[in-house]
CSV table of C-alpha atoms in Angstrom, one decimal:
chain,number,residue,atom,x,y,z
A,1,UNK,CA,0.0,0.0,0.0
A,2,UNK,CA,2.2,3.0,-1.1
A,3,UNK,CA,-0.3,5.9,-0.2
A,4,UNK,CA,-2.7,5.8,2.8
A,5,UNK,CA,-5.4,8.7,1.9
A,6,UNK,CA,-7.6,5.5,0.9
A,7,UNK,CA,-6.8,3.7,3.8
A,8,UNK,CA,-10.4,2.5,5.4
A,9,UNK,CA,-9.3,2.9,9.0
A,10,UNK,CA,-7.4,6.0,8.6
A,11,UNK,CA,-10.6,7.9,10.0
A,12,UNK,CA,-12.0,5.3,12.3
A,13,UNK,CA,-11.7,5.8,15.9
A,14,UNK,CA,-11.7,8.6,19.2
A,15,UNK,CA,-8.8,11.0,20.1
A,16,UNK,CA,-7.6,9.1,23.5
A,17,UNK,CA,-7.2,12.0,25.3
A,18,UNK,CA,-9.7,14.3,26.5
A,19,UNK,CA,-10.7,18.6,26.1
A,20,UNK,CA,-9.8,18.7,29.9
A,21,UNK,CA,-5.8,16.7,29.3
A,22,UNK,CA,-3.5,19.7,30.0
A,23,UNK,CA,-2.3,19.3,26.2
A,24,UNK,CA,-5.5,19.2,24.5
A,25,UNK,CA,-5.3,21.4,21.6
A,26,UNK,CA,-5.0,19.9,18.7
A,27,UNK,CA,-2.0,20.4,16.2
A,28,UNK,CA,-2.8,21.8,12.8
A,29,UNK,CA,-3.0,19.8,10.0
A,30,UNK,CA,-3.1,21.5,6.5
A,31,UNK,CA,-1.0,18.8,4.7
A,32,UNK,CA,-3.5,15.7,3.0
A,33,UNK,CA,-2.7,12.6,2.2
A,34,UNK,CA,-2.5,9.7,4.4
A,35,UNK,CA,0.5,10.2,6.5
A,36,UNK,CA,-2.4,13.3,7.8
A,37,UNK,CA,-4.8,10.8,8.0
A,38,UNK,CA,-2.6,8.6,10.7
A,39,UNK,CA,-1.3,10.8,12.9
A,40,UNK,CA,-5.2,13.4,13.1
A,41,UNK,CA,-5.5,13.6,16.6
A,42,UNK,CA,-2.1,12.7,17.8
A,43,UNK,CA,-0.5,14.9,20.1
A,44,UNK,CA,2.4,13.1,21.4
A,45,UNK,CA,5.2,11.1,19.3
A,46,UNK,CA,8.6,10.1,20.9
A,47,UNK,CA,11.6,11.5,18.9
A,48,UNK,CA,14.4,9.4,18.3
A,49,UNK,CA,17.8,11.1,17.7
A,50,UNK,CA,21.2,9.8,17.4
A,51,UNK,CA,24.0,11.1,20.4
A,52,UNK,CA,27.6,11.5,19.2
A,53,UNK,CA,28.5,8.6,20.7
A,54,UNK,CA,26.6,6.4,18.3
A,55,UNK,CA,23.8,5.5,21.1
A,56,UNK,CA,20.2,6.6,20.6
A,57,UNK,CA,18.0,8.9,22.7
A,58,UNK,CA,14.4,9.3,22.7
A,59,UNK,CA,12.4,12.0,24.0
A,60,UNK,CA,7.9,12.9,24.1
A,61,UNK,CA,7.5,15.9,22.0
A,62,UNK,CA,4.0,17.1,21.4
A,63,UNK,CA,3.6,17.9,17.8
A,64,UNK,CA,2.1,21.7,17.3
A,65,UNK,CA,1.8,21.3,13.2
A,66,UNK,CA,1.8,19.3,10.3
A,67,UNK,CA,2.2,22.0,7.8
A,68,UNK,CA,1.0,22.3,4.1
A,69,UNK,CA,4.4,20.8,2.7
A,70,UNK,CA,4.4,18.0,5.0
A,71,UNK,CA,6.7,19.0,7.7
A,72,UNK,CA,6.6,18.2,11.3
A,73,UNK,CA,6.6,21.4,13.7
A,74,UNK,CA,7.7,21.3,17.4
A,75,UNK,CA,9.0,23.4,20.6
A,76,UNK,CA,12.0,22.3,21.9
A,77,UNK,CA,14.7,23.4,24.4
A,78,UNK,CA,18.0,24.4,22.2
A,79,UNK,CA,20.7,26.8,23.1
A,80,UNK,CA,21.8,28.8,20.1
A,81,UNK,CA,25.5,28.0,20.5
A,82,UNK,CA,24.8,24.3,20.8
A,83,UNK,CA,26.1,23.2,17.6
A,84,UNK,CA,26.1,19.6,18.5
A,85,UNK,CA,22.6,19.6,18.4
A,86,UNK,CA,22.1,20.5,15.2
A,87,UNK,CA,24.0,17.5,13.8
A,88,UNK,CA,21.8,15.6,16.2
A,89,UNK,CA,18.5,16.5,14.7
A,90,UNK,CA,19.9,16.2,11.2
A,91,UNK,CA,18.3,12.6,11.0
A,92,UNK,CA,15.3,11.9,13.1
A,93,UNK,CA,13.0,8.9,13.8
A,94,UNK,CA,9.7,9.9,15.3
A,95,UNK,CA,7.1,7.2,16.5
A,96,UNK,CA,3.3,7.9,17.3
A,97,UNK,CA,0.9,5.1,18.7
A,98,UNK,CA,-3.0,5.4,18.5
A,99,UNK,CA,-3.5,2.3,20.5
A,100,UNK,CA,-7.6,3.2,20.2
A,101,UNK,CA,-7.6,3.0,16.4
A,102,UNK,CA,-4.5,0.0,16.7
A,103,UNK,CA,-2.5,2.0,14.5
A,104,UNK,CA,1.3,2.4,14.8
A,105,UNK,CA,3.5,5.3,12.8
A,106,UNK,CA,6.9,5.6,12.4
A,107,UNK,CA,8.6,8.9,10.3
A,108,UNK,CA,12.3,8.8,9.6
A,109,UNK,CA,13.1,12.4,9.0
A,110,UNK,CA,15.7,15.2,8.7
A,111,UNK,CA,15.4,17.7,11.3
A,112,UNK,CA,16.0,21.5,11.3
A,113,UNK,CA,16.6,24.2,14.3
A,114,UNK,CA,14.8,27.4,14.3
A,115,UNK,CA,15.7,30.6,16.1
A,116,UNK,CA,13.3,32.1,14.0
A,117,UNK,CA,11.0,34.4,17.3
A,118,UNK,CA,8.1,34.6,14.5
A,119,UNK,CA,7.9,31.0,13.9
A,120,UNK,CA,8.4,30.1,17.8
A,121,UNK,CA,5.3,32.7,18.7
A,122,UNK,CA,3.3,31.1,16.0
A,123,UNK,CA,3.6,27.4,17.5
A,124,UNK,CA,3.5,28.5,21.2
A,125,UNK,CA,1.2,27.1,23.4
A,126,UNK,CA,0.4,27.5,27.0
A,127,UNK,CA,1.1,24.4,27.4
A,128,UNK,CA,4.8,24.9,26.9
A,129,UNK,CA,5.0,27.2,29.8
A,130,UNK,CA,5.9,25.0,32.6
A,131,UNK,CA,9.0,23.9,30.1
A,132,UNK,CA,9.4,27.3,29.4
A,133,UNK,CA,8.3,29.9,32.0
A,134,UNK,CA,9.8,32.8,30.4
A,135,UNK,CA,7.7,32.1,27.5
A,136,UNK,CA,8.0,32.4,23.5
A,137,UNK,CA,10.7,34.8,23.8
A,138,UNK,CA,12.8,32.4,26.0
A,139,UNK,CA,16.4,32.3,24.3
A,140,UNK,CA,16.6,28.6,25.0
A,141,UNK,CA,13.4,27.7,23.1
A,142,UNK,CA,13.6,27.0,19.2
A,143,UNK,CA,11.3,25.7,16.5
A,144,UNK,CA,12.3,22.2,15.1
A,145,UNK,CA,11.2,21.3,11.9
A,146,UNK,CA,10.9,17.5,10.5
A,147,UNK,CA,10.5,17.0,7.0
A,148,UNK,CA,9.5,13.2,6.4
A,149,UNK,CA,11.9,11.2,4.5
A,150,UNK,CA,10.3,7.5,4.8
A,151,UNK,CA,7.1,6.5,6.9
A,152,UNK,CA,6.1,3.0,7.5
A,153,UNK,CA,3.0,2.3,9.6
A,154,UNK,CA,1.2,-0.9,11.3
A,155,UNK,CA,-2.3,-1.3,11.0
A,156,UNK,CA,-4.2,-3.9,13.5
A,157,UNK,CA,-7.8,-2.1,14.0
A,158,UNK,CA,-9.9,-5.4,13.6
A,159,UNK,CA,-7.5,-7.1,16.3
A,160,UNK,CA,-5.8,-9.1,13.9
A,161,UNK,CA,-2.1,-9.4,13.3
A,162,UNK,CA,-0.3,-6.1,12.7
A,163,UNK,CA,0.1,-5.0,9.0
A,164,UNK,CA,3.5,-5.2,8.3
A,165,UNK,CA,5.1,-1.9,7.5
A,166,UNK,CA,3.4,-0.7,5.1
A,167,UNK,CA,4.9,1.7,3.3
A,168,UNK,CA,3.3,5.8,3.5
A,169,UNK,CA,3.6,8.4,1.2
A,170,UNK,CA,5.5,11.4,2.0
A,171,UNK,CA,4.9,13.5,-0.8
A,172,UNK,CA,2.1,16.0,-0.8
């Protein structure tokens, strides 16, 4: 299955969380497809980077955006002369689980850091504020973008054995 638009479960299903969970606004999703599809009304994914040392860290981000090109917005904590970190979000792995619909998403990606105060006040939540007390115009808080490269996904909705990675389309 190389695009997921068509999918029949894609749309099947309730949002886990509730309007009262402390993160409950919902990212915005302009792209279409099906890689949209799969991840509407998922808030959290775990993002996978590689450390210089070759081992692999992991990290909840909640995702603000899925933009019109297909990118993957998010706040995170980055200090401006950290230039490690940039090489570390150079290739990404992010992983979101709907275990109500039984559908399992993983993006491989390359990352980007943002300083860009315009594009941080435009994803800010108040939700972020307990990470991030000083607010949008923290120095330490930047914008990190995600372009998908590869998606795969795992489908097992009717309870039966997981669909094995499926391939999803990235494109828009």
């Amino acid at each position: 299955m190389s695009e997921l638009a068509s999918h029949p479960r894609a749309e099947r299903g309730t949002d886990p969380m509730s309007d009262t969970h402390p993160q409950a606004s919902q990212p915005q999703m302009a792209a279409n497809g099906g890689l949209s599809r799969l991840i509407a009304g998922q808030r959290m994914a775990m993002l996978a980077t590689v450390l210089p040392d070759g081992s692999i860290d992991s990290k909840p981000m909640t995702l603000l955006e899925l933009d019109s090109e297909g990118a993957l917005w998010f706040l995170c904590e980055h200090h401006p002369d950290d230039r490690a970190a940039h090489e570390r979000y150079r290739r990404v792995n992010l992983s979101f689980s709907d275990e109500v619909r039984s559908v399992f998403v993983s993006i491989a990606g390359q990352g980007e850091l943002l300083h860009d105060k315009a594009r941080v006040r435009a994803l800010w939540t108040q939700q972020a504020r307990p990470f991030f007390p000083e607010g949008p115009e923290s120095d330490r808080l930047a914008a990190l973008k995600i372009t998908p490269v590869r998606s795969e996904y795992w489908d097992a909705a009717d309870h039966s054995p997981l669909v094995p990675g499926a391939s999803v389309s990235v494109g828009s």
